[in-house]
PDB file of C-alpha atoms in Angstrom:
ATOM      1  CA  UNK B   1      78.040 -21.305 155.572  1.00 65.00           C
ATOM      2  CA  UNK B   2      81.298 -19.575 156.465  1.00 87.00           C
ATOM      3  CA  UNK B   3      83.421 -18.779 153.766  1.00 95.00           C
ATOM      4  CA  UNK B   4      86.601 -20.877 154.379  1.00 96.00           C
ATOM      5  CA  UNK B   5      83.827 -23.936 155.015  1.00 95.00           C
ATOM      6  CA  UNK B   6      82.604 -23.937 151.739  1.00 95.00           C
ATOM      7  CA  UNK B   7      86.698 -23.747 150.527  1.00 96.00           C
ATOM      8  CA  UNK B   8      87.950 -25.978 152.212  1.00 97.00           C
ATOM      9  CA  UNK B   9      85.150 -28.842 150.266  1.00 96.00           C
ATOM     10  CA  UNK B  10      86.360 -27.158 146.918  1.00 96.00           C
ATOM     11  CA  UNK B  11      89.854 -27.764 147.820  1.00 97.00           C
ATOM     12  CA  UNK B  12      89.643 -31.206 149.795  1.00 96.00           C
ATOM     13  CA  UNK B  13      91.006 -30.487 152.915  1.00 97.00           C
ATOM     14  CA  UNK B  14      89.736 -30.313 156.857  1.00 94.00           C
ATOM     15  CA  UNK B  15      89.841 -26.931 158.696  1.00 96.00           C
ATOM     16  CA  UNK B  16      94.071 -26.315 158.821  1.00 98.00           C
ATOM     17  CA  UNK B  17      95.041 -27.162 162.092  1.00 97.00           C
ATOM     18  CA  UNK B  18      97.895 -24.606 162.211  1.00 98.00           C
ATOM     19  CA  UNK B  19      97.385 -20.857 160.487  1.00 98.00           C
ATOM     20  CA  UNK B  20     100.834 -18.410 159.882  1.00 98.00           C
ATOM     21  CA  UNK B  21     100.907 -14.957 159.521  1.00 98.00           C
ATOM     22  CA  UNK B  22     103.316 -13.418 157.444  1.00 96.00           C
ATOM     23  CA  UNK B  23     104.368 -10.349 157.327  1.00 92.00           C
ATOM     24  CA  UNK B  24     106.981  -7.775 155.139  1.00 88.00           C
ATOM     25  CA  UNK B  25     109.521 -10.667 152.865  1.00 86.00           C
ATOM     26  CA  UNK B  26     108.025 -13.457 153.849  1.00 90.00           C
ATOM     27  CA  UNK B  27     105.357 -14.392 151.815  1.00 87.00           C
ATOM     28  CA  UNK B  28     108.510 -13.974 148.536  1.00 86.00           C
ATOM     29  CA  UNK B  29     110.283 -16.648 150.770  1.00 90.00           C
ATOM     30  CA  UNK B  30     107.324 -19.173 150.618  1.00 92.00           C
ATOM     31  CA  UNK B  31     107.847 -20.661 146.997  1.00 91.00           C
ATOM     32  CA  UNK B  32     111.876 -21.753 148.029  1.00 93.00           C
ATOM     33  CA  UNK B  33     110.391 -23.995 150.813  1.00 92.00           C
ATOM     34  CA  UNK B  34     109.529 -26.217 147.417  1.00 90.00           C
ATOM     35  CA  UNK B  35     113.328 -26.056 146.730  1.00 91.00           C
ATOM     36  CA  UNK B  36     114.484 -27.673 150.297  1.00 93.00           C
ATOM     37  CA  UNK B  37     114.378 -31.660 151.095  1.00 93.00           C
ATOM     38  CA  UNK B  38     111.705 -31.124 153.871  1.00 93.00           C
ATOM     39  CA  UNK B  39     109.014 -30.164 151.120  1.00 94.00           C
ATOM     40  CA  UNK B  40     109.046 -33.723 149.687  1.00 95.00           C
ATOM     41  CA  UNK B  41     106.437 -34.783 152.890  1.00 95.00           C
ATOM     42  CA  UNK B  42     104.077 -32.045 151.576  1.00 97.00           C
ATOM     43  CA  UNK B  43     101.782 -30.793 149.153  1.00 96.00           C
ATOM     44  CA  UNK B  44     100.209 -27.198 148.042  1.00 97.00           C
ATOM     45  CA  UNK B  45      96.403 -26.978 147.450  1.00 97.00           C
ATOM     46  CA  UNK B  46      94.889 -23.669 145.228  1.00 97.00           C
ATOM     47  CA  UNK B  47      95.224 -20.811 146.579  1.00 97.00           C
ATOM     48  CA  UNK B  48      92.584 -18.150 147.737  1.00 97.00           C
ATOM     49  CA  UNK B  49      92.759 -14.192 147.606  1.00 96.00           C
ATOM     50  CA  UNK B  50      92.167 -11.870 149.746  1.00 96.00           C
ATOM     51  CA  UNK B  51      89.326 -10.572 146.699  1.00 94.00           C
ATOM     52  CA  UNK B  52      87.537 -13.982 147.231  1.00 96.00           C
ATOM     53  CA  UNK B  53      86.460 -13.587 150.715  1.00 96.00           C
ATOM     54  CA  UNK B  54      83.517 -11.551 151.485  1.00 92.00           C
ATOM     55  CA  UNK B  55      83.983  -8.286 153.118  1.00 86.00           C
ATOM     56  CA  UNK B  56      87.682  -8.229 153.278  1.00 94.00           C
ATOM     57  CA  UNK B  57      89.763  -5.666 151.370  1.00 93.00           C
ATOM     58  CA  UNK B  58      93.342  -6.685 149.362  1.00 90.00           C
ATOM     59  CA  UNK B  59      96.484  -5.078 150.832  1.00 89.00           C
ATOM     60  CA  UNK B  60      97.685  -1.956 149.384  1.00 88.00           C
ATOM     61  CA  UNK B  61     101.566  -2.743 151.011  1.00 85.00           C
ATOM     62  CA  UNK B  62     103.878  -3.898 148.358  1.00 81.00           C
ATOM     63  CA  UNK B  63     105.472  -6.023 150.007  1.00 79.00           C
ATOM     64  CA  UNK B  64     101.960  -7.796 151.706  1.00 85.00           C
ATOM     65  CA  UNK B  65     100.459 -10.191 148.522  1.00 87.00           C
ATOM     66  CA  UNK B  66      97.261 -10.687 150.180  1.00 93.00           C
ATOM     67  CA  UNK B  67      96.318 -14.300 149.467  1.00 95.00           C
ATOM     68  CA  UNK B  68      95.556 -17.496 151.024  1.00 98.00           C
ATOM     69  CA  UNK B  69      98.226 -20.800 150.689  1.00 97.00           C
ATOM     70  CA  UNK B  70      97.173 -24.438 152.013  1.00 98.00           C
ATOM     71  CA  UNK B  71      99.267 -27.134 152.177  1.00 98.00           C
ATOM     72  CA  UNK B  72      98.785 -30.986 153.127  1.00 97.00           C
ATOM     73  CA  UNK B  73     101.065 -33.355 155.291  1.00 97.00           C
ATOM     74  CA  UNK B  74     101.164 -36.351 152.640  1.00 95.00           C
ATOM     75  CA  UNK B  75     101.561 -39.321 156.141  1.00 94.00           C
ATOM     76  CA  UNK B  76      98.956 -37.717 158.098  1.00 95.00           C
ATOM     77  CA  UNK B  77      96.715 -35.600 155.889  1.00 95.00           C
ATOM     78  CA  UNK B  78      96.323 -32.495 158.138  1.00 96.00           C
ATOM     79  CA  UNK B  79      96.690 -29.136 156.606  1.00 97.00           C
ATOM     80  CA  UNK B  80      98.162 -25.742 157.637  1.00 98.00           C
ATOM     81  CA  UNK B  81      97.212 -22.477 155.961  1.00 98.00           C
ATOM     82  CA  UNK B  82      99.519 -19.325 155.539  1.00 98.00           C
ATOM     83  CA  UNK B  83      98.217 -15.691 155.030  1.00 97.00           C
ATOM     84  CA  UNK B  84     101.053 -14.143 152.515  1.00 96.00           C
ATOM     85  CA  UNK B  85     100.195 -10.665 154.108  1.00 94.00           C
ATOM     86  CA  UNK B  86      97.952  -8.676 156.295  1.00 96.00           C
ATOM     87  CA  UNK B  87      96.004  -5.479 156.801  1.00 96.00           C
ATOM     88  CA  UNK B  88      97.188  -2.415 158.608  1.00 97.00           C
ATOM     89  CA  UNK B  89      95.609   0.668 159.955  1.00 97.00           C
ATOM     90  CA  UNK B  90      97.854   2.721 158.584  1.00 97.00           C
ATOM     91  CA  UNK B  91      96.071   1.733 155.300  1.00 96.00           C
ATOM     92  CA  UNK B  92      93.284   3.470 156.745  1.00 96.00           C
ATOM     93  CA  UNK B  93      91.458   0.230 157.746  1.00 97.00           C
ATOM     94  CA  UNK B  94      89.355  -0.018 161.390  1.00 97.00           C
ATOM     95  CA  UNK B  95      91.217  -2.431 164.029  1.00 98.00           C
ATOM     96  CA  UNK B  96      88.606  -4.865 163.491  1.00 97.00           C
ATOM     97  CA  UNK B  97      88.576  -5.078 159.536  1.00 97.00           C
ATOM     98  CA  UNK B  98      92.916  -5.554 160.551  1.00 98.00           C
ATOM     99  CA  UNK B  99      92.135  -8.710 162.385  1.00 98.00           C
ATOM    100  CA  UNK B 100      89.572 -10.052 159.698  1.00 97.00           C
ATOM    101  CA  UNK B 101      91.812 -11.990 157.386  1.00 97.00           C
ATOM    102  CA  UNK B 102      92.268 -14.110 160.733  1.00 98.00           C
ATOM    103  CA  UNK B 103      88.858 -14.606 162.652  1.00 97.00           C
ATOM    104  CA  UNK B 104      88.074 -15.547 158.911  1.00 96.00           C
ATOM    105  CA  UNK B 105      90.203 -18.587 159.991  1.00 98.00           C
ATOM    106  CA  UNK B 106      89.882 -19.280 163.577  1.00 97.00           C
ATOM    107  CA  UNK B 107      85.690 -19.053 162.906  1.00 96.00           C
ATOM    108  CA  UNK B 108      85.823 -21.741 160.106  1.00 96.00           C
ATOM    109  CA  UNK B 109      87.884 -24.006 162.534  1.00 96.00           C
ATOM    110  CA  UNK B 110      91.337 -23.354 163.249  1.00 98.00           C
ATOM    111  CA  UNK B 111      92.395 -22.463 167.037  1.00 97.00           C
ATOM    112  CA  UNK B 112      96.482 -22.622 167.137  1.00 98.00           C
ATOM    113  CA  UNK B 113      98.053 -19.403 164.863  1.00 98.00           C
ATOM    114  CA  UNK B 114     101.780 -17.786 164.413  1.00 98.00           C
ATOM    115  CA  UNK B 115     101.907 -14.222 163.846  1.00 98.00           C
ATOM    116  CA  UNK B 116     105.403 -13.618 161.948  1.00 98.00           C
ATOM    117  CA  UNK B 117     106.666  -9.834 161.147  1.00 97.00           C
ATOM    118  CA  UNK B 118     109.758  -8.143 160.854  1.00 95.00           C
ATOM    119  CA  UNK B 119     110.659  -4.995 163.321  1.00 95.00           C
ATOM    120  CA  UNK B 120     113.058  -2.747 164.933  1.00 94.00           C
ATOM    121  CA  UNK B 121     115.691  -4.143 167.296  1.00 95.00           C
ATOM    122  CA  UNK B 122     115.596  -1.962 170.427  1.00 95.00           C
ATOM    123  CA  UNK B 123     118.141  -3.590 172.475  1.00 94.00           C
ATOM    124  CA  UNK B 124     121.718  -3.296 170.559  1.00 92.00           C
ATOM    125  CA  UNK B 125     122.144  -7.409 171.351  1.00 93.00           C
ATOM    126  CA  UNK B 126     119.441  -7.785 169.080  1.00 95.00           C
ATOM    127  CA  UNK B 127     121.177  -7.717 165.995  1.00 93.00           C
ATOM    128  CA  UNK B 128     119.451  -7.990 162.485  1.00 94.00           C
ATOM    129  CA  UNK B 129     118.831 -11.604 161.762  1.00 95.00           C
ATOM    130  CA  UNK B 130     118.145 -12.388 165.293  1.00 97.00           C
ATOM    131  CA  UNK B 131     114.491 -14.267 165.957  1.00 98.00           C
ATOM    132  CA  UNK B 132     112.590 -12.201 168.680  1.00 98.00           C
ATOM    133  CA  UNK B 133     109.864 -15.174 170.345  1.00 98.00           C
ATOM    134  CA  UNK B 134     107.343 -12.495 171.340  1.00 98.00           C
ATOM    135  CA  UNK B 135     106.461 -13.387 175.208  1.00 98.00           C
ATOM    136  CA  UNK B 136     104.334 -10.085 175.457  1.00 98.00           C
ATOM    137  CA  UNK B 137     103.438  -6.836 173.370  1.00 98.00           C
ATOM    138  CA  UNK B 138     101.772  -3.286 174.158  1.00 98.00           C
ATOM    139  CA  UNK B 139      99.311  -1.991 171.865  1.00 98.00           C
ATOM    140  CA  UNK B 140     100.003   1.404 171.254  1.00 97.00           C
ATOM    141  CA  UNK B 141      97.914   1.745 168.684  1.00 97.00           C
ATOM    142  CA  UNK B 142      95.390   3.523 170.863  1.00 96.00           C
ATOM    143  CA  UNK B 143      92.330   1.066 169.359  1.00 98.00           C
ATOM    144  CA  UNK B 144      91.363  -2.430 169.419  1.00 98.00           C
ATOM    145  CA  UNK B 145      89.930  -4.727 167.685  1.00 98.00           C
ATOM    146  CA  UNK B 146      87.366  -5.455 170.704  1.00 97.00           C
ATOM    147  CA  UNK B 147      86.309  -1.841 170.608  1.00 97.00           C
ATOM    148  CA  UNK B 148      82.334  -1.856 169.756  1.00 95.00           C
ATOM    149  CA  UNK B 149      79.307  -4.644 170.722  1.00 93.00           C
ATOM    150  CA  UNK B 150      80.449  -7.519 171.823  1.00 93.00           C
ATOM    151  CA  UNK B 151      81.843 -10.239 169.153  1.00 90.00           C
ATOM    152  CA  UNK B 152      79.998 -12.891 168.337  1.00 89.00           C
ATOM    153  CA  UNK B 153      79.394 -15.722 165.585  1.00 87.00           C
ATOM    154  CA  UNK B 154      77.835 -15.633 162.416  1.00 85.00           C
ATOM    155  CA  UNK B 155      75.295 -18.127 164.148  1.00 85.00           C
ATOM    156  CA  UNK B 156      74.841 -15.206 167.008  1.00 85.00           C
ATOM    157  CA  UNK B 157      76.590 -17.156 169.216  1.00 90.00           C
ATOM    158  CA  UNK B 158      78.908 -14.976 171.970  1.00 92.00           C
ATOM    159  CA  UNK B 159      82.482 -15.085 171.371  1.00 93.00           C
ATOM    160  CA  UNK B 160      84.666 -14.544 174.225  1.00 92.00           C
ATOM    161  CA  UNK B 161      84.571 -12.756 177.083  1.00 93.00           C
ATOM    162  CA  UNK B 162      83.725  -9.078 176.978  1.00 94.00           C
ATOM    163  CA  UNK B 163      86.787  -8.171 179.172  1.00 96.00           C
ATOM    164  CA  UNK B 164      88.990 -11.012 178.450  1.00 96.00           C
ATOM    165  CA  UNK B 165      92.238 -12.008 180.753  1.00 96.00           C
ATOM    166  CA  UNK B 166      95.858 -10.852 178.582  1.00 97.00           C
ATOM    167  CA  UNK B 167      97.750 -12.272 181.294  1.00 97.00           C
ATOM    168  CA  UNK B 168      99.378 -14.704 179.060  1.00 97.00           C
ATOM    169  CA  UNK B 169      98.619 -13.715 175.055  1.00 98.00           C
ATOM    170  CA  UNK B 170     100.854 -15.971 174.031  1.00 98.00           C
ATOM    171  CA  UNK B 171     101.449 -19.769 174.318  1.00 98.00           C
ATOM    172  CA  UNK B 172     104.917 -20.626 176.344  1.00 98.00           C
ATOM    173  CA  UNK B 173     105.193 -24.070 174.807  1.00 97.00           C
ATOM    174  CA  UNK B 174     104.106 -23.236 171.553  1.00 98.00           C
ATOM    175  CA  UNK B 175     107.181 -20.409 171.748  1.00 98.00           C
ATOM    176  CA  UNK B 176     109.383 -23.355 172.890  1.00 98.00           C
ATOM    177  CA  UNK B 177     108.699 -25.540 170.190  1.00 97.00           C
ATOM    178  CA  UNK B 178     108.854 -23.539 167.390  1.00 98.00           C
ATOM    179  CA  UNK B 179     112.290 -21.799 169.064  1.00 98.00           C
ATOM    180  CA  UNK B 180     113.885 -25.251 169.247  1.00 97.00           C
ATOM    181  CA  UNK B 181     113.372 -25.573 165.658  1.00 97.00           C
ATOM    182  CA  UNK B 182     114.547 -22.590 165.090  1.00 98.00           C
ATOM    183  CA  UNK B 183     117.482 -23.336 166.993  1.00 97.00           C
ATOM    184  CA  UNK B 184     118.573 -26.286 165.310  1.00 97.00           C
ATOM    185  CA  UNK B 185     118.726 -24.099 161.823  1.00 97.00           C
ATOM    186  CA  UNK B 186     121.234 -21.955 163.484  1.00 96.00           C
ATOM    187  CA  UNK B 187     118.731 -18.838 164.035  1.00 97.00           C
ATOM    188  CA  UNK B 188     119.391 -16.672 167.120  1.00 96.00           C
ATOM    189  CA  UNK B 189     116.288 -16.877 168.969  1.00 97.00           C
ATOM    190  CA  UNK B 190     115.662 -14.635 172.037  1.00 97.00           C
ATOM    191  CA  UNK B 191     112.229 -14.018 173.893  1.00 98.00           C
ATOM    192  CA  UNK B 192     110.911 -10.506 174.045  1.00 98.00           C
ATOM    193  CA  UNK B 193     108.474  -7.992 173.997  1.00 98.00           C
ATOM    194  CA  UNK B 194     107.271  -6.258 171.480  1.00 98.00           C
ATOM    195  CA  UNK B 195     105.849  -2.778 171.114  1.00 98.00           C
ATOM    196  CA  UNK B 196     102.787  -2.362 168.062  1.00 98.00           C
ATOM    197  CA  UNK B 197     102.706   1.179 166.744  1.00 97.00           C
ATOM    198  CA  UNK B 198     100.418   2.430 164.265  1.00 97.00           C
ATOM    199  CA  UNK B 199     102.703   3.823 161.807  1.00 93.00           C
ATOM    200  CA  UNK B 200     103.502   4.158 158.447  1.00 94.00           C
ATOM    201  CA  UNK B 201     106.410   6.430 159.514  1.00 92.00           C
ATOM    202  CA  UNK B 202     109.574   4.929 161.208  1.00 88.00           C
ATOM    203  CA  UNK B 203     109.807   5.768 164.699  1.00 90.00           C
ATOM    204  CA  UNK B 204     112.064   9.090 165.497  1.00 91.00           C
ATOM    205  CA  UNK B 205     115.178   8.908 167.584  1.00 91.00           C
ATOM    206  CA  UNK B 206     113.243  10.381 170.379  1.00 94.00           C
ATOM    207  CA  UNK B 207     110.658   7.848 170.124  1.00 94.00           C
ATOM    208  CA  UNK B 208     112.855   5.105 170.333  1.00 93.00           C
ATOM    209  CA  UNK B 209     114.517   6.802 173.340  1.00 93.00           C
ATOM    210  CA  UNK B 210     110.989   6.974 175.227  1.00 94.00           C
ATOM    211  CA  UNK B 211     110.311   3.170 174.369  1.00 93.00           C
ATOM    212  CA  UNK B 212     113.883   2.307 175.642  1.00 91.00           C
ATOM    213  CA  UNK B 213     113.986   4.628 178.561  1.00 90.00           C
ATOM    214  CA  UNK B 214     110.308   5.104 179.861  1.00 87.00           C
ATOM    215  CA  UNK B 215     109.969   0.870 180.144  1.00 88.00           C
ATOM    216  CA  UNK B 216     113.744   0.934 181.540  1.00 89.00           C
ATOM    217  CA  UNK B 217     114.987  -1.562 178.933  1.00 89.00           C
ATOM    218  CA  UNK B 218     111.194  -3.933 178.888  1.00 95.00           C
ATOM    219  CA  UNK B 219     110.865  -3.803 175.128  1.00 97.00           C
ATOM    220  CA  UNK B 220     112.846  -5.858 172.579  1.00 97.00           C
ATOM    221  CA  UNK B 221     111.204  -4.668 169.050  1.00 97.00           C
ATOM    222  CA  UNK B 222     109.020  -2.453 167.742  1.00 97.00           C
ATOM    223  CA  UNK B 223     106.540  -2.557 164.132  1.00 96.00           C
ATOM    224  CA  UNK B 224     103.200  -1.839 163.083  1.00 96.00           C
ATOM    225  CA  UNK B 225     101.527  -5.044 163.224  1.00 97.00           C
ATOM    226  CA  UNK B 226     100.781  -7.824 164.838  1.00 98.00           C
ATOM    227  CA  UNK B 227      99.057  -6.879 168.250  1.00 98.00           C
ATOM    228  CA  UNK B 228      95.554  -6.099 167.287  1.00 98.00           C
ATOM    229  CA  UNK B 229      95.097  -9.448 165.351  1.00 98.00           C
ATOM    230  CA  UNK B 230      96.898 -10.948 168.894  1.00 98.00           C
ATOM    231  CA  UNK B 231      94.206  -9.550 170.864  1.00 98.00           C
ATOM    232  CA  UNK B 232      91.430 -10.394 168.749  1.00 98.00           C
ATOM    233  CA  UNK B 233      92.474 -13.916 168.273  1.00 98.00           C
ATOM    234  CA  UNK B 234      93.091 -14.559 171.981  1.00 98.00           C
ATOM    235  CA  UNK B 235      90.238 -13.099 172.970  1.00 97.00           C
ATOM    236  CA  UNK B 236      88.434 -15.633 170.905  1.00 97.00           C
ATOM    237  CA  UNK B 237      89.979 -18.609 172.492  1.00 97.00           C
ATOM    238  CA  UNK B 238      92.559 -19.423 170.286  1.00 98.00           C
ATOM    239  CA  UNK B 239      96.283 -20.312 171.104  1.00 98.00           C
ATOM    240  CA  UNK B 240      99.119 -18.370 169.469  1.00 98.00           C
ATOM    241  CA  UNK B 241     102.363 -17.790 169.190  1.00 98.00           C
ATOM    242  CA  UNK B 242     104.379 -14.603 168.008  1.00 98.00           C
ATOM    243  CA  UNK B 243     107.788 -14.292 166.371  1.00 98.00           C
ATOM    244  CA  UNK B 244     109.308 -11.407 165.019  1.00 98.00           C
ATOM    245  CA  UNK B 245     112.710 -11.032 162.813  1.00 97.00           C
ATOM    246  CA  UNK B 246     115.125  -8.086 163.335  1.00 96.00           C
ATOM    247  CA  UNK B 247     115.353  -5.952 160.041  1.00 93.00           C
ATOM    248  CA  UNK B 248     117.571  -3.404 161.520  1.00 90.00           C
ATOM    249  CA  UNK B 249     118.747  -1.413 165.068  1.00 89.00           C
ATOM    250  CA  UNK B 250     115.786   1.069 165.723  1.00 89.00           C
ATOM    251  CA  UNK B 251     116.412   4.488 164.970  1.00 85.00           C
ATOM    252  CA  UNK B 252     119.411   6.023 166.839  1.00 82.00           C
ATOM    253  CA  UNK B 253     120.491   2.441 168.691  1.00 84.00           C
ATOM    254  CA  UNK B 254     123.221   2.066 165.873  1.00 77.00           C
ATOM    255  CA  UNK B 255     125.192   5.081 164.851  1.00 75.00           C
ATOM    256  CA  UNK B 256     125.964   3.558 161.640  1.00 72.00           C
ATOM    257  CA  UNK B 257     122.473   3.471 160.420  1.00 67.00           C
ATOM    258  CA  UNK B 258     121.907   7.117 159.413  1.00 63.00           C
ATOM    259  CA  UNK B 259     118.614   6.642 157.236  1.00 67.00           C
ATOM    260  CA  UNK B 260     116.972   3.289 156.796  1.00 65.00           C
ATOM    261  CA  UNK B 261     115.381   2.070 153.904  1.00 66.00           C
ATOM    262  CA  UNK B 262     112.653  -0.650 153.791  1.00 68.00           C
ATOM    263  CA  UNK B 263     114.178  -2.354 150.556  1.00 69.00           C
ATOM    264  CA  UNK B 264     117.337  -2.983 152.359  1.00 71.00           C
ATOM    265  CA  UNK B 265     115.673  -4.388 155.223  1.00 73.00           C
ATOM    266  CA  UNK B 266     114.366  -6.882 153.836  1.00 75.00           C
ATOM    267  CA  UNK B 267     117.421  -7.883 151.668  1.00 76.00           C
ATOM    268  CA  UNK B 268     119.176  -8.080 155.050  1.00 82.00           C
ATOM    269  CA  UNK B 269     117.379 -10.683 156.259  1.00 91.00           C
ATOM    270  CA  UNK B 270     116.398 -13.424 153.458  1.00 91.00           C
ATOM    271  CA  UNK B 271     117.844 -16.387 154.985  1.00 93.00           C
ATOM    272  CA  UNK B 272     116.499 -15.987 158.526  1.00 95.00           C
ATOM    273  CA  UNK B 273     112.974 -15.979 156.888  1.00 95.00           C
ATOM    274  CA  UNK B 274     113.106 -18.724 154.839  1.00 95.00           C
ATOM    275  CA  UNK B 275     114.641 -20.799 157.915  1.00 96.00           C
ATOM    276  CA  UNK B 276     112.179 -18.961 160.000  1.00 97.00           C
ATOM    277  CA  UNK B 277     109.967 -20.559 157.491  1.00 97.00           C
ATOM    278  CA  UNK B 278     111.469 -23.648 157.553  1.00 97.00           C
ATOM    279  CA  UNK B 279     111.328 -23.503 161.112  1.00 98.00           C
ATOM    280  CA  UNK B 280     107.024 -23.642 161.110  1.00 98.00           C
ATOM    281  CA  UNK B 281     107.050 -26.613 158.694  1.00 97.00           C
ATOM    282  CA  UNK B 282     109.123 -28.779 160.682  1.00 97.00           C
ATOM    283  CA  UNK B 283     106.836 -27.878 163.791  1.00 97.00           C
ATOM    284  CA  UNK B 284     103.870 -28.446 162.005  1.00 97.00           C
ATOM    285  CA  UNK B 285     105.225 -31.918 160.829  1.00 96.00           C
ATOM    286  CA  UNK B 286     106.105 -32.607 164.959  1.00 94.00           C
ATOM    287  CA  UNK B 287     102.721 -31.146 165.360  1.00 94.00           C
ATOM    288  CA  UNK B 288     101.006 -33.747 163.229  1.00 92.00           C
ATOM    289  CA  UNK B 289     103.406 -37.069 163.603  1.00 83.00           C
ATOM    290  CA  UNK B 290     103.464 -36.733 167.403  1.00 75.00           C
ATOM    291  CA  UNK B 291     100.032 -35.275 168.363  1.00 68.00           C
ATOM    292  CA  UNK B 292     101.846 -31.851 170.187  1.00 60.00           C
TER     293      UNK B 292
END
């Protein structure tokens, strides 16, 4: 049996028909949800670790917990599930072992996800706060998580197709939905694109200046994350959407930033995670009232 199978008995729940990824702040954020009105229609299960699952290694990122949080719609007794942090291959991790914490999910059941992370704002309109609804990404990681024999089940079962379609990673109306909510919290929302690095370094001046000038203006943010757990999830038939939250201007957009430091980052931009939060339970709650 699959290890989120077996959890999902201990904890009373079915498979979580939503799963959200989040990355740098927000997992801190998750706890004040309790604190707003909206929380009264829900209800947290016990959490799991990263440590619990089979096979898959804890984060070594500050500021990525590495743990597991359910919680139950009390009217209609769905669940959705939120990973407080991810892997990275700049923690020396392979790009499949990156997008384990979620094909841990999606195999046990769920098939909708929301990758969350906070980036760079390559575009100077993008200022920090704003919401980027990812539309697209390039991996420039140089790997993927499909590299190797072809994925399959633990049953044996294939997974996907061995040179799946990208034409469309991730879902318009899911990216609609979730926008609107995020809309009527006052969040500036803008679709973009959204360039996956390896990292840990920030980018140089001159790097930014390649993204910027090379794709003549295509790209809206740039991080570490997110696309190789995109890929892998869409290649296994799952429907996702991406949203990413402007930390700061990408080195050398804004003059004022001279030298930017991660702490400040994320101090910059509490509120538009917890509403970005807020944001994914009030979708979920659509999600589950009116059958989206």
């Amino acid at each position: 049996m699959l290890f989120f199978e077996d959890y999902y008995k201990k904890i009373n729940i079915s498979h979580p028909l939503l799963h959200f990824v989040l990355g740098s702040g927000f997992s801190s954020s998750l706890d004040k949800i309790k604190e707003l009105e909206l929380f009264k229609n829900w209800e947290e299960r016990k959490a799991c670790l990263f440590s619990e699952v089979p096979q898959l290694p804890s984060p070594t990122v500050k500021s990525h917990a590495g743990f597991y949080r359910f919680f139950v719609h009390k009217q209609s007794n769905q669940s959705i599930s939120f990973q407080c942090g991810r892997l990275h291959l700049y923690e020396g991790h392979s790009a499949q072992t990156v997008a384990e914490p979620v094909m841990q999910i999606l195999l046990a059941g769920t098939k909708r996800f929301v990758l969350s992370n906070i980036s760079g704002g390559l575009k100077k309109e993008h200022t920090v706060g704003t919401v980027i609804a990812l539309k697209d990404h390039v991996n420039f990681t140089g790997v993927s998580p499909l590299i190797g024999p072809e994925k399959t089940t633990p049953q044996g079962k294939k997974l996907g197709h061995r040179f799946p379609d990208m034409s469309q990673v991730y879902d318009p109306e899911m990216r609609e939905k979730i926008s609107s909510e995020l809309l009527k919290l006052k969040i500036r929302v803008s679709p973009g694109v959204y360039a996956g690095l390896c990292g840990p370094e920030l980018e140089t001046p001159a790097q930014i200046q390649w993204l910027n000038t090379s794709s003549k203006g295509l790209f809206d943010a740039v991080g570490m994350s997110t696309v190789l757990e995109a890929i892998a999830l869409k290649q296994a038939g799952a429907k996702l959407a991406g949203f990413s939250v402007i930390a700061n201007p990408a080195c050398g957009i804004d003059p004022n930033y001279t030298e930017l430091s991660f702490s400040q980052m994320l101090s910059n931009i509490e509120e538009p995670i917890l509403k970005t939060l807020q944001a994914y339970f009030q979708y979920s709650e659509s999600c589950f009232l009116y059958k989206l």
